[in-house]
Short mmCIF file of C-alpha atoms in Angstrom, two decimals:
data_model
loop_
_atom_site.label_atom_id
_atom_site.label_comp_id
_atom_site.label_asym_id
_atom_site.label_seq_id
_atom_site.Cartn_x
_atom_site.Cartn_y
_atom_site.Cartn_z
CA UNK A 28 -130.87 100.51 83.28
CA UNK A 29 -129.56 99.74 79.80
CA UNK A 30 -132.45 98.67 77.64
CA UNK A 31 -134.31 98.68 74.37
CA UNK A 32 -137.91 99.76 74.63
CA UNK A 33 -140.72 99.29 72.14
CA UNK A 34 -144.19 100.76 72.01
CA UNK A 35 -146.86 99.69 71.81
CA UNK A 36 -146.44 96.15 73.10
CA UNK A 37 -149.72 95.02 71.60
CA UNK A 38 -151.64 96.51 68.69
CA UNK A 39 -154.73 95.44 66.79
CA UNK A 40 -155.48 97.45 63.69
CA UNK A 41 -157.30 97.25 60.37
CA UNK A 42 -156.00 96.90 56.86
CA UNK A 43 -154.69 100.15 55.40
CA UNK A 44 -154.49 102.21 58.57
CA UNK A 45 -151.01 103.63 58.90
CA UNK A 46 -149.15 102.79 62.10
CA UNK A 47 -145.77 103.35 63.71
CA UNK A 48 -144.01 101.13 66.20
CA UNK A 49 -141.39 103.04 68.15
CA UNK A 50 -138.03 101.70 69.31
CA UNK A 51 -135.61 103.45 71.57
CA UNK A 52 -132.27 102.46 73.14
CA UNK A 53 -130.33 104.20 75.86
CA UNK A 54 -126.94 102.57 75.29
CA UNK A 55 -125.63 104.92 72.59
CA UNK A 56 -125.53 102.03 70.14
CA UNK A 57 -124.80 102.73 66.51
CA UNK A 58 -126.50 99.69 65.00
CA UNK A 59 -130.24 99.12 65.23
CA UNK A 60 -132.47 96.62 63.53
CA UNK A 61 -136.04 95.44 63.16
CA UNK A 62 -137.11 91.80 62.94
CA UNK A 63 -140.35 89.95 62.56
CA UNK A 64 -140.92 86.55 64.12
CA UNK A 65 -143.35 84.09 62.58
CA UNK A 66 -143.97 80.48 63.66
CA UNK A 67 -141.59 78.08 61.98
CA UNK A 68 -139.64 80.84 60.32
CA UNK A 69 -137.51 82.18 63.14
CA UNK A 70 -136.67 85.88 63.09
CA UNK A 71 -136.20 87.68 59.80
CA UNK A 72 -134.50 91.01 59.47
CA UNK A 73 -136.68 93.76 58.02
CA UNK A 74 -134.40 96.83 58.06
CA UNK A 75 -131.25 97.85 59.83
CA UNK A 76 -129.40 101.06 60.49
CA UNK A 77 -125.65 101.48 60.81
CA UNK A 78 -125.95 104.98 62.25
CA UNK A 79 -127.98 108.18 62.05
CA UNK A 80 -129.43 108.68 58.56
CA UNK A 81 -127.98 105.35 57.39
CA UNK A 82 -130.52 102.60 56.80
CA UNK A 83 -130.64 99.53 54.60
CA UNK A 84 -132.97 96.73 53.68
CA UNK A 85 -132.86 93.34 55.35
CA UNK A 86 -134.41 90.19 54.00
CA UNK A 87 -138.11 91.16 54.20
CA UNK A 88 -138.45 94.94 53.72
CA UNK A 89 -141.58 95.01 51.57
CA UNK A 90 -144.40 96.99 53.16
CA UNK A 91 -142.21 98.64 55.78
CA UNK A 92 -140.35 101.91 56.17
CA UNK A 93 -137.88 103.10 58.79
CA UNK A 94 -136.07 106.26 59.68
CA UNK A 95 -133.06 107.08 61.88
CA UNK A 96 -133.09 110.78 62.63
CA UNK A 97 -131.62 110.35 66.08
CA UNK A 98 -129.19 107.78 67.35
CA UNK A 99 -131.48 106.44 70.06
CA UNK A 100 -134.68 106.02 68.00
CA UNK A 101 -135.52 103.71 65.13
CA UNK A 102 -139.24 103.67 64.36
CA UNK A 103 -140.87 101.08 62.12
CA UNK A 104 -143.60 102.43 59.87
CA UNK A 105 -146.30 100.46 58.13
CA UNK A 106 -147.88 102.83 55.64
CA UNK A 107 -150.71 100.49 54.63
CA UNK A 108 -150.74 97.41 56.84
CA UNK A 109 -152.04 94.13 55.48
CA UNK A 110 -153.03 90.91 57.24
CA UNK A 111 -149.79 89.22 56.17
CA UNK A 112 -147.95 91.71 58.37
CA UNK A 113 -149.57 90.18 61.46
CA UNK A 114 -146.55 89.11 63.43
CA UNK A 115 -144.35 89.58 66.49
CA UNK A 116 -141.87 92.38 65.93
CA UNK A 117 -138.56 92.88 67.71
CA UNK A 118 -136.22 95.82 67.73
CA UNK A 119 -132.58 95.25 68.56
CA UNK A 120 -129.45 97.33 68.98
CA UNK A 121 -125.71 96.72 69.20
CA UNK A 122 -122.58 98.79 69.58
CA UNK A 123 -121.79 98.23 65.93
CA UNK A 124 -121.98 95.52 63.29
CA UNK A 125 -118.28 94.73 63.61
CA UNK A 126 -117.05 91.56 65.28
CA UNK A 127 -116.14 93.24 68.56
CA UNK A 128 -119.49 94.96 69.05
CA UNK A 129 -122.16 92.93 67.29
CA UNK A 130 -123.93 91.41 70.26
CA UNK A 131 -127.52 92.50 69.87
CA UNK A 132 -129.82 93.53 72.69
CA UNK A 133 -133.47 92.97 72.04
CA UNK A 134 -136.59 94.85 73.01
CA UNK A 135 -139.57 93.04 74.56
CA UNK A 136 -141.47 92.69 71.30
CA UNK A 137 -144.62 94.16 69.76
CA UNK A 138 -147.44 91.82 68.84
CA UNK A 139 -149.26 93.27 65.85
CA UNK A 140 -152.55 91.97 64.47
CA UNK A 141 -153.88 93.39 61.22
CA UNK A 142 -157.54 92.56 60.53
CA UNK B 7 -125.81 83.45 50.20
CA UNK B 8 -125.79 83.15 53.95
CA UNK B 9 -128.01 80.77 55.83
CA UNK B 10 -128.43 78.98 59.09
CA UNK B 11 -129.95 75.53 59.50
CA UNK B 12 -131.15 74.26 62.83
CA UNK B 13 -131.42 70.57 62.26
CA UNK B 14 -134.10 69.85 64.86
CA UNK B 15 -137.29 71.86 65.30
CA UNK B 16 -138.06 70.09 68.57
CA UNK B 17 -135.81 68.38 71.14
CA UNK B 18 -137.04 66.63 74.22
CA UNK B 19 -134.75 65.55 77.08
CA UNK B 20 -135.14 64.34 80.63
CA UNK B 21 -134.04 66.58 83.45
CA UNK B 22 -130.41 65.90 84.31
CA UNK B 23 -129.49 64.46 80.89
CA UNK B 24 -127.32 66.17 78.27
CA UNK B 25 -128.68 68.65 75.75
CA UNK B 26 -127.53 68.88 72.13
CA UNK B 27 -129.02 71.47 69.79
CA UNK B 28 -127.57 71.36 66.31
CA UNK B 29 -126.77 74.25 64.00
CA UNK B 30 -125.09 74.36 60.60
CA UNK B 31 -124.29 77.56 58.78
CA UNK B 32 -123.14 78.61 55.37
CA UNK B 33 -121.05 81.69 54.94
CA UNK B 34 -118.54 82.93 52.44
CA UNK B 35 -116.03 83.77 55.18
CA UNK B 36 -115.53 83.44 58.90
CA UNK B 37 -118.75 84.71 60.47
CA UNK B 38 -119.82 85.80 63.91
CA UNK B 39 -122.02 83.10 65.40
CA UNK B 40 -124.46 83.37 68.27
CA UNK B 41 -126.97 81.35 70.25
CA UNK B 42 -129.96 83.18 71.69
CA UNK B 43 -132.68 81.81 73.96
CA UNK B 44 -136.32 82.88 74.07
CA UNK B 45 -138.41 81.80 77.04
CA UNK B 46 -142.19 81.71 76.56
CA UNK B 47 -143.63 85.17 76.06
CA UNK B 48 -140.23 86.76 76.65
CA UNK B 49 -137.66 88.57 74.58
CA UNK B 50 -134.36 87.15 73.36
CA UNK B 51 -131.34 86.70 75.56
CA UNK B 52 -127.79 86.03 74.41
CA UNK B 53 -126.44 82.66 75.52
CA UNK B 54 -123.03 82.83 73.88
CA UNK B 55 -121.07 84.19 70.96
CA UNK B 56 -118.21 82.88 68.83
CA UNK B 57 -115.59 85.55 68.25
CA UNK B 58 -112.79 83.46 66.68
CA UNK B 59 -110.69 83.64 69.87
CA UNK B 60 -111.44 80.04 70.82
CA UNK B 61 -113.41 77.28 69.12
CA UNK B 62 -115.08 76.17 72.35
CA UNK B 63 -117.26 78.96 73.65
CA UNK B 64 -118.72 79.01 77.13
CA UNK B 65 -121.96 80.83 77.77
CA UNK B 66 -124.41 81.47 80.54
CA UNK B 67 -126.31 78.84 82.53
CA UNK B 68 -123.82 76.08 81.76
CA UNK B 69 -124.24 76.14 77.99
CA UNK B 70 -121.36 75.91 75.57
CA UNK B 71 -120.88 75.58 71.82
CA UNK B 72 -118.07 74.37 69.62
CA UNK B 73 -117.22 76.03 66.34
CA UNK B 74 -116.12 73.47 63.74
CA UNK B 75 -115.10 75.22 60.56
CA UNK B 76 -114.56 71.99 58.61
CA UNK B 77 -118.14 70.93 59.37
CA UNK B 78 -119.59 74.46 59.28
CA UNK B 79 -121.31 73.66 62.55
CA UNK B 80 -121.89 75.47 65.82
CA UNK B 81 -123.77 73.00 68.01
CA UNK B 82 -125.01 74.02 71.45
CA UNK B 83 -124.59 71.66 74.40
CA UNK B 84 -125.21 71.45 78.10
CA UNK B 85 -124.13 68.50 80.30
CA UNK B 86 -127.25 68.40 82.43
CA UNK B 87 -130.66 69.82 81.53
CA UNK B 88 -132.66 71.80 84.05
CA UNK B 89 -136.38 72.45 83.96
CA UNK B 90 -135.67 76.17 83.51
CA UNK B 91 -133.92 75.39 80.20
CA UNK B 92 -137.23 74.74 78.47
CA UNK B 93 -137.41 77.43 75.80
CA UNK B 94 -136.86 78.24 72.12
CA UNK B 95 -133.23 78.44 70.98
CA UNK B 96 -131.99 80.29 67.95
CA UNK B 97 -128.67 79.97 66.15
CA UNK B 98 -127.67 83.24 64.48
CA UNK B 99 -124.97 84.16 62.01
CA UNK B 100 -123.80 87.65 61.16
CA UNK B 101 -122.15 88.24 57.84
CA UNK B 102 -121.46 91.77 56.76
CA UNK B 103 -124.05 94.04 58.30
CA UNK B 104 -126.88 91.51 58.40
CA UNK B 105 -128.00 88.90 60.85
CA UNK B 106 -129.57 85.58 59.84
CA UNK B 107 -131.56 83.48 62.26
CA UNK B 108 -132.26 79.80 62.15
CA UNK B 109 -135.86 78.67 62.41
CA UNK B 110 -135.42 77.74 66.07
CA UNK B 111 -135.33 74.60 68.20
CA UNK B 112 -137.93 74.14 70.89
CA UNK B 113 -136.45 72.40 73.92
CA UNK B 114 -138.72 70.45 76.24
CA UNK B 115 -137.35 69.19 79.56
CA UNK B 116 -139.19 66.25 81.07
CA UNK B 117 -139.16 66.01 84.85
#
């Protein structure tokens, strides 16, 4: 089944404790992206990746890191989480970012709470 | 700068009546436009996408949207609301390599 998976689905942590949220897709998509969803703000793009070893900042990259060592995986790293990073996080992938392939497929979401 | 404005944060309709969810965008050139739906505690599902092939775009579950360049709008409509349509709806614009989401419209369907 074609899908985007995220782990963990739920995470409660404390300020400053490094964490990684994994994202994996099995559709051989080139484009992958991370978003955070906050009430009243919709989804905001954190980072995106056009292909292996190619990443770029979205609108809200502060406090986050990503890597794209393999095509299928795009982990989101919070080196020193803070309470303002408490949010619902979505990973997404698409064939490309071009017009013919830019339909994004979303993972189920990761609800992160930073105390 | 690119942006998306969803004009209503909440819309309430009676079952069987038409649905209109409004979206305006700003973009420096012809963008890709999408509507996604998010049911409670679920992920996001694509409803429809504007690809420049036709200004009236038909999507899943009876939804459609009309691209009006002169008005920079991409409003979502459905002739007859169903209870299962109750959800959060997001208008999305892609320009370049980035995607911009509106703040969402919560649709309530009254039986």
